[in-house]
Short mmCIF file of C-alpha atoms in Angstrom, two decimals:
data_model
loop_
_atom_site.label_atom_id
_atom_site.label_comp_id
_atom_site.label_asym_id
_atom_site.label_seq_id
_atom_site.Cartn_x
_atom_site.Cartn_y
_atom_site.Cartn_z
CA MET F 1078 17.09 -11.61 -3.00
CA GLY F 1079 18.13 -9.75 0.02
CA CYS F 1080 18.04 -6.02 0.41
CA ALA F 1081 20.62 -3.28 -0.15
CA TYR F 1082 20.04 0.22 1.32
CA GLY F 1083 21.89 3.40 0.71
CA PHE F 1084 20.63 5.64 3.28
CA GLN F 1085 20.83 6.25 7.16
CA TYR F 1086 17.39 4.13 7.51
CA GLY F 1087 18.55 0.91 6.05
CA HIS F 1088 17.91 -1.06 9.24
CA GLU F 1089 14.30 0.46 9.82
CA GLU F 1090 13.49 -0.32 6.32
CA SER F 1091 14.40 -3.73 6.51
CA LEU F 1092 12.54 -4.17 9.77
CA ILE F 1093 9.36 -2.91 7.79
CA GLN F 1094 9.89 -5.35 4.92
CA ASP F 1095 10.28 -8.25 7.74
CA PHE F 1096 6.91 -7.26 8.90
CA GLU F 1097 5.50 -7.34 5.49
CA ASP F 1098 6.92 -10.70 4.98
CA SER F 1099 5.28 -11.99 8.22
CA LEU F 1100 1.89 -10.97 6.74
CA ASN F 1101 2.13 -13.75 4.40
CA PHE F 1102 0.01 -11.86 1.42
CA SER F 1103 2.59 -12.82 -1.06
CA SER F 1104 0.97 -16.07 -1.22
CA ILE F 1105 -2.02 -14.80 -1.99
CA LEU F 1106 -3.28 -13.69 -5.45
CA SER F 1107 -3.63 -9.85 -5.79
CA LYS F 1108 -6.74 -10.28 -8.00
CA ASP F 1109 -8.18 -12.56 -4.97
CA PHE F 1110 -8.00 -9.45 -2.81
CA ASP F 1111 -10.05 -7.64 -5.18
CA ILE F 1112 -12.52 -10.48 -5.79
CA TYR F 1113 -13.50 -11.43 -2.07
CA PHE F 1114 -13.56 -7.49 -0.98
CA TYR F 1115 -16.23 -6.89 -3.80
CA LYS F 1116 -17.99 -10.16 -3.38
CA HIS F 1117 -18.83 -9.34 0.26
CA CYS F 1118 -19.59 -5.64 0.03
CA LYS F 1119 -21.13 -3.63 -2.97
CA ASN F 1120 -20.39 -0.03 -0.97
CA PHE F 1121 -17.23 1.52 -0.06
CA LYS F 1122 -17.19 0.62 3.39
CA LEU F 1123 -17.00 -2.97 5.44
CA THR F 1124 -18.71 -3.70 8.27
CA GLU F 1125 -16.77 -5.99 10.82
CA LYS F 1126 -18.68 -9.10 9.88
CA GLN F 1127 -18.01 -8.31 6.00
CA PHE F 1128 -14.55 -7.89 7.15
CA VAL F 1129 -14.38 -11.10 9.15
CA ALA F 1130 -15.81 -13.05 6.08
CA VAL F 1131 -13.43 -11.65 3.75
CA MET F 1132 -10.32 -12.54 6.05
CA GLU F 1133 -11.85 -16.21 6.13
CA GLU F 1134 -12.29 -16.52 2.34
CA LEU F 1135 -8.72 -15.39 1.97
CA ASN F 1136 -7.60 -17.64 4.67
CA ILE F 1137 -5.67 -14.53 6.51
CA ASP F 1138 -5.47 -15.17 10.25
CA ILE F 1139 -6.84 -12.29 12.33
CA THR F 1140 -7.11 -14.14 15.48
CA GLU F 1141 -5.08 -12.76 18.77
CA SER F 1142 -5.03 -12.96 22.52
CA ILE F 1143 -2.70 -10.84 24.96
CA SER F 1144 0.24 -12.76 24.48
CA ARG F 1145 0.22 -13.02 20.51
CA PRO F 1146 -1.22 -10.17 18.92
CA SER F 1147 -2.22 -10.50 15.06
CA ASN F 1148 0.17 -8.64 12.81
CA ASN F 1149 -2.47 -8.60 10.23
CA LYS F 1150 -5.37 -7.44 12.46
CA LEU F 1151 -3.26 -4.58 13.61
CA LEU F 1152 -2.67 -3.72 9.96
CA PHE F 1153 -6.19 -3.86 8.92
CA GLU F 1154 -7.30 -1.66 11.80
CA LYS F 1155 -5.41 1.25 10.45
CA PHE F 1156 -8.11 1.17 7.58
CA ILE F 1157 -11.10 1.71 10.07
CA GLN F 1158 -13.19 4.86 9.72
CA ASP F 1159 -16.17 5.58 11.83
CA GLU F 1160 -16.14 1.76 12.83
CA LEU F 1161 -16.29 0.80 9.12
CA TYR F 1162 -13.45 -0.77 7.01
CA ASP F 1163 -12.24 1.19 3.88
CA LYS F 1164 -12.86 -1.46 1.16
CA ARG F 1165 -11.03 0.10 -1.48
CA ALA F 1166 -7.84 0.98 0.34
CA MET F 1167 -7.49 -2.40 1.66
CA ALA F 1168 -7.95 -3.80 -1.99
CA SER F 1169 -5.17 -1.80 -2.82
CA LEU F 1170 -2.92 -3.11 0.10
CA GLY F 1171 -3.68 -6.83 -1.34
CA ILE F 1172 -2.80 -5.51 -5.06
CA MET F 1173 0.61 -4.27 -3.64
CA LEU F 1174 1.45 -6.88 -1.55
CA GLY F 1175 -0.17 -9.85 -3.12
CA LYS F 1176 1.05 -12.28 -5.88
CA GLY F 1177 0.63 -11.40 -9.47
CA SER F 1178 2.45 -10.01 -12.72
CA LEU F 1179 2.92 -6.31 -13.19
CA GLU F 1180 0.27 -5.89 -15.65
CA GLU F 1181 -2.32 -7.92 -13.73
CA LYS F 1182 -1.84 -5.91 -10.95
CA VAL F 1183 -1.91 -2.50 -12.79
CA LYS F 1184 -5.16 -3.49 -14.53
CA ILE F 1185 -6.86 -4.57 -10.96
CA LEU F 1186 -5.47 -1.33 -9.41
CA PHE F 1187 -7.21 0.70 -12.64
CA LEU F 1188 -10.54 -0.96 -11.78
CA ASN F 1189 -10.47 -0.64 -8.17
CA TYR F 1190 -10.32 3.16 -8.62
CA ASP F 1191 -12.61 3.45 -11.71
CA ILE F 1192 -15.40 4.67 -8.94
CA GLU F 1193 -17.73 5.95 -11.62
CA ILE F 1194 -17.47 2.60 -13.50
CA SER F 1195 -16.67 4.65 -16.77
CA ASP F 1196 -13.88 2.20 -17.92
CA SER F 1197 -11.46 5.17 -17.48
CA LEU F 1198 -9.91 7.16 -14.40
CA ASP F 1199 -10.47 10.72 -14.25
CA PRO F 1200 -8.08 13.10 -12.44
CA LYS F 1201 -9.96 13.08 -8.85
CA GLU F 1202 -10.03 9.16 -9.29
CA ILE F 1203 -6.44 9.27 -9.68
CA LYS F 1204 -6.05 11.52 -6.54
CA VAL F 1205 -7.86 9.33 -4.48
CA MET F 1206 -5.63 6.47 -5.80
CA ILE F 1207 -2.42 8.38 -4.75
CA THR F 1208 -3.50 9.27 -1.35
CA ASP F 1209 -4.56 5.61 -0.55
CA ILE F 1210 -1.31 4.22 -1.93
CA LEU F 1211 0.97 6.51 -0.10
CA GLU F 1212 -0.95 6.28 2.97
CA ILE F 1213 -0.51 2.56 2.82
CA ALA F 1214 3.10 2.65 2.30
CA LEU F 1215 4.44 5.36 4.32
CA VAL F 1216 1.86 5.35 7.27
CA HIS F 1217 0.17 2.19 7.61
CA ILE F 1218 2.57 -0.25 7.11
CA PRO F 1219 5.53 1.46 9.10
CA LYS F 1220 3.37 2.57 11.99
CA THR F 1221 1.65 -0.86 12.34
CA ALA F 1222 5.44 -2.44 11.83
CA LYS F 1223 6.72 -0.21 14.78
CA THR F 1224 3.89 -1.33 16.82
CA CYS F 1225 4.95 -5.13 16.63
CA ILE F 1226 8.60 -4.45 17.43
CA ASN F 1227 9.44 -5.21 21.07
CA ASN F 1228 12.91 -3.92 21.40
CA ILE F 1229 12.70 -0.57 22.53
CA ASN F 1230 15.58 0.95 20.73
CA GLU F 1231 14.49 -0.14 17.39
CA SER F 1232 11.10 0.91 18.18
CA LYS F 1233 12.70 4.50 18.85
CA SER F 1234 14.25 4.48 15.65
CA LEU F 1235 11.33 3.25 13.61
CA LYS F 1236 9.36 6.26 14.98
CA LYS F 1237 11.88 8.37 13.72
CA TYR F 1238 11.81 6.81 10.07
CA CYS F 1239 7.86 6.95 10.50
CA PHE F 1240 8.07 10.96 10.95
CA LYS F 1241 10.36 11.27 8.05
CA LEU F 1242 8.24 9.14 5.86
CA ASN F 1243 5.01 11.36 6.86
CA LYS F 1244 6.88 14.49 6.39
CA TYR F 1245 7.73 13.70 2.75
CA LYS F 1246 4.31 12.38 2.03
CA ALA F 1247 2.79 15.47 0.94
CA GLU F 1248 5.45 16.19 -1.48
CA LEU F 1249 5.51 12.85 -3.04
CA ALA F 1250 1.94 13.07 -3.64
CA GLU F 1251 2.20 16.16 -5.65
CA TYR F 1252 5.17 14.74 -7.61
CA TYR F 1253 2.84 11.65 -8.75
CA LYS F 1254 -0.21 13.95 -9.52
CA LYS F 1255 2.01 15.96 -11.88
CA LEU F 1256 3.33 12.59 -13.20
CA LEU F 1257 0.30 10.71 -13.57
CA ILE F 1258 -2.13 13.96 -14.64
CA LYS F 1259 -0.99 15.48 -17.80
CA ASP F 1260 -4.37 17.17 -18.72
CA TYR F 1261 -7.11 17.49 -16.07
CA ASN F 1262 -9.81 17.37 -18.88
CA VAL F 1263 -8.52 14.05 -20.24
CA GLU F 1264 -9.32 10.80 -18.77
CA ILE F 1265 -7.15 7.65 -18.65
CA LYS F 1266 -7.98 4.30 -20.44
CA VAL F 1267 -6.76 1.09 -18.89
CA ASP F 1268 -4.37 0.67 -21.79
CA ASP F 1269 -2.80 3.98 -21.44
CA PHE F 1270 -2.86 3.52 -17.55
CA VAL F 1271 -0.96 0.16 -18.01
CA ALA F 1272 1.61 1.89 -20.47
CA MET F 1273 2.24 4.48 -17.73
CA PHE F 1274 3.78 1.77 -15.62
CA GLU F 1275 6.55 1.28 -17.75
CA ASN F 1276 8.01 4.51 -16.26
CA GLU F 1277 10.15 3.04 -13.10
CA ASN F 1278 9.00 5.74 -10.73
CA ILE F 1279 5.39 5.29 -11.54
CA ARG F 1280 6.06 1.41 -11.47
CA ALA F 1281 7.23 2.04 -7.55
CA LEU F 1282 3.25 2.76 -6.70
CA LEU F 1283 3.17 -1.00 -6.72
CA TYR F 1284 6.26 -1.66 -4.11
CA PRO F 1285 5.98 -0.19 -0.64
CA SER F 1286 9.33 -0.04 -0.10
CA ARG F 1287 10.23 1.58 -3.34
CA LEU F 1288 7.69 4.31 -2.50
CA ARG F 1289 9.64 4.78 0.97
CA ALA F 1290 12.72 5.28 -1.10
CA MET F 1291 11.14 7.47 -3.44
CA ALA F 1292 9.79 9.86 -0.47
CA PHE F 1293 13.35 10.35 0.50
CA ALA F 1294 14.32 10.83 -3.20
CA ILE F 1295 11.68 13.27 -3.90
CA GLY F 1296 11.02 14.91 -0.44
CA GLY F 1297 14.46 14.63 1.37
CA ARG F 1298 16.25 15.20 -1.83
CA LYS F 1299 18.57 12.04 -1.10
CA LYS F 1300 19.51 9.21 -3.33
CA VAL F 1301 18.13 6.05 -2.02
CA GLN F 1302 18.74 2.63 -3.24
CA ILE F 1303 16.43 -0.41 -1.96
CA GLU F 1304 16.19 -3.75 -3.28
CA VAL F 1305 12.56 -5.17 -3.21
CA ARG F 1306 12.48 -8.64 -1.83
CA ASP F 1307 11.40 -11.71 -4.04
#
């Protein structure tokens, strides 16, 4: 299926989705991202050696040269903090762009943020999830896509799009906190979490392109239509 856009940055969004397609994550099961990240690292941060081992398990090419930079490596470098990779956020990237049914992805996402291993998500864990997901969809992916564009004019227009997305990020985060956290004294069980994703706007959390549309709808007060590519 192609894409239909109903707003100013339709071409820029198309370029970003082209970048997402170039990663070939859609050929990898979402659950495999989760499995291998946690297989090679029991902590929240991965060393470079552990990161490379996970990439080999997933058969993701991160080799690069001056003439051929790796889109995958450029994106994953966005997850480096103090020379270590953010395992939980990278697993979320794989859940979002990987292959799997909606219910399967939601359950994996739940487990990824059940930090206390309590079989439930508390408000703090939900906030971490929202922060990670919005950073991936609105910042990491668009900025990396911009880096990979050689056309100067397209790079400039993507820079403007990235600026808008980042501008709307905080308001979209507050929107999702209100949508997902009804009572700060109540923890969410997995079945309730799955049921939440029957809501179309909550379901957008699993689709970066839809989240970017949501950013304009909530932060920019503009009606936006974006079809997700099959």
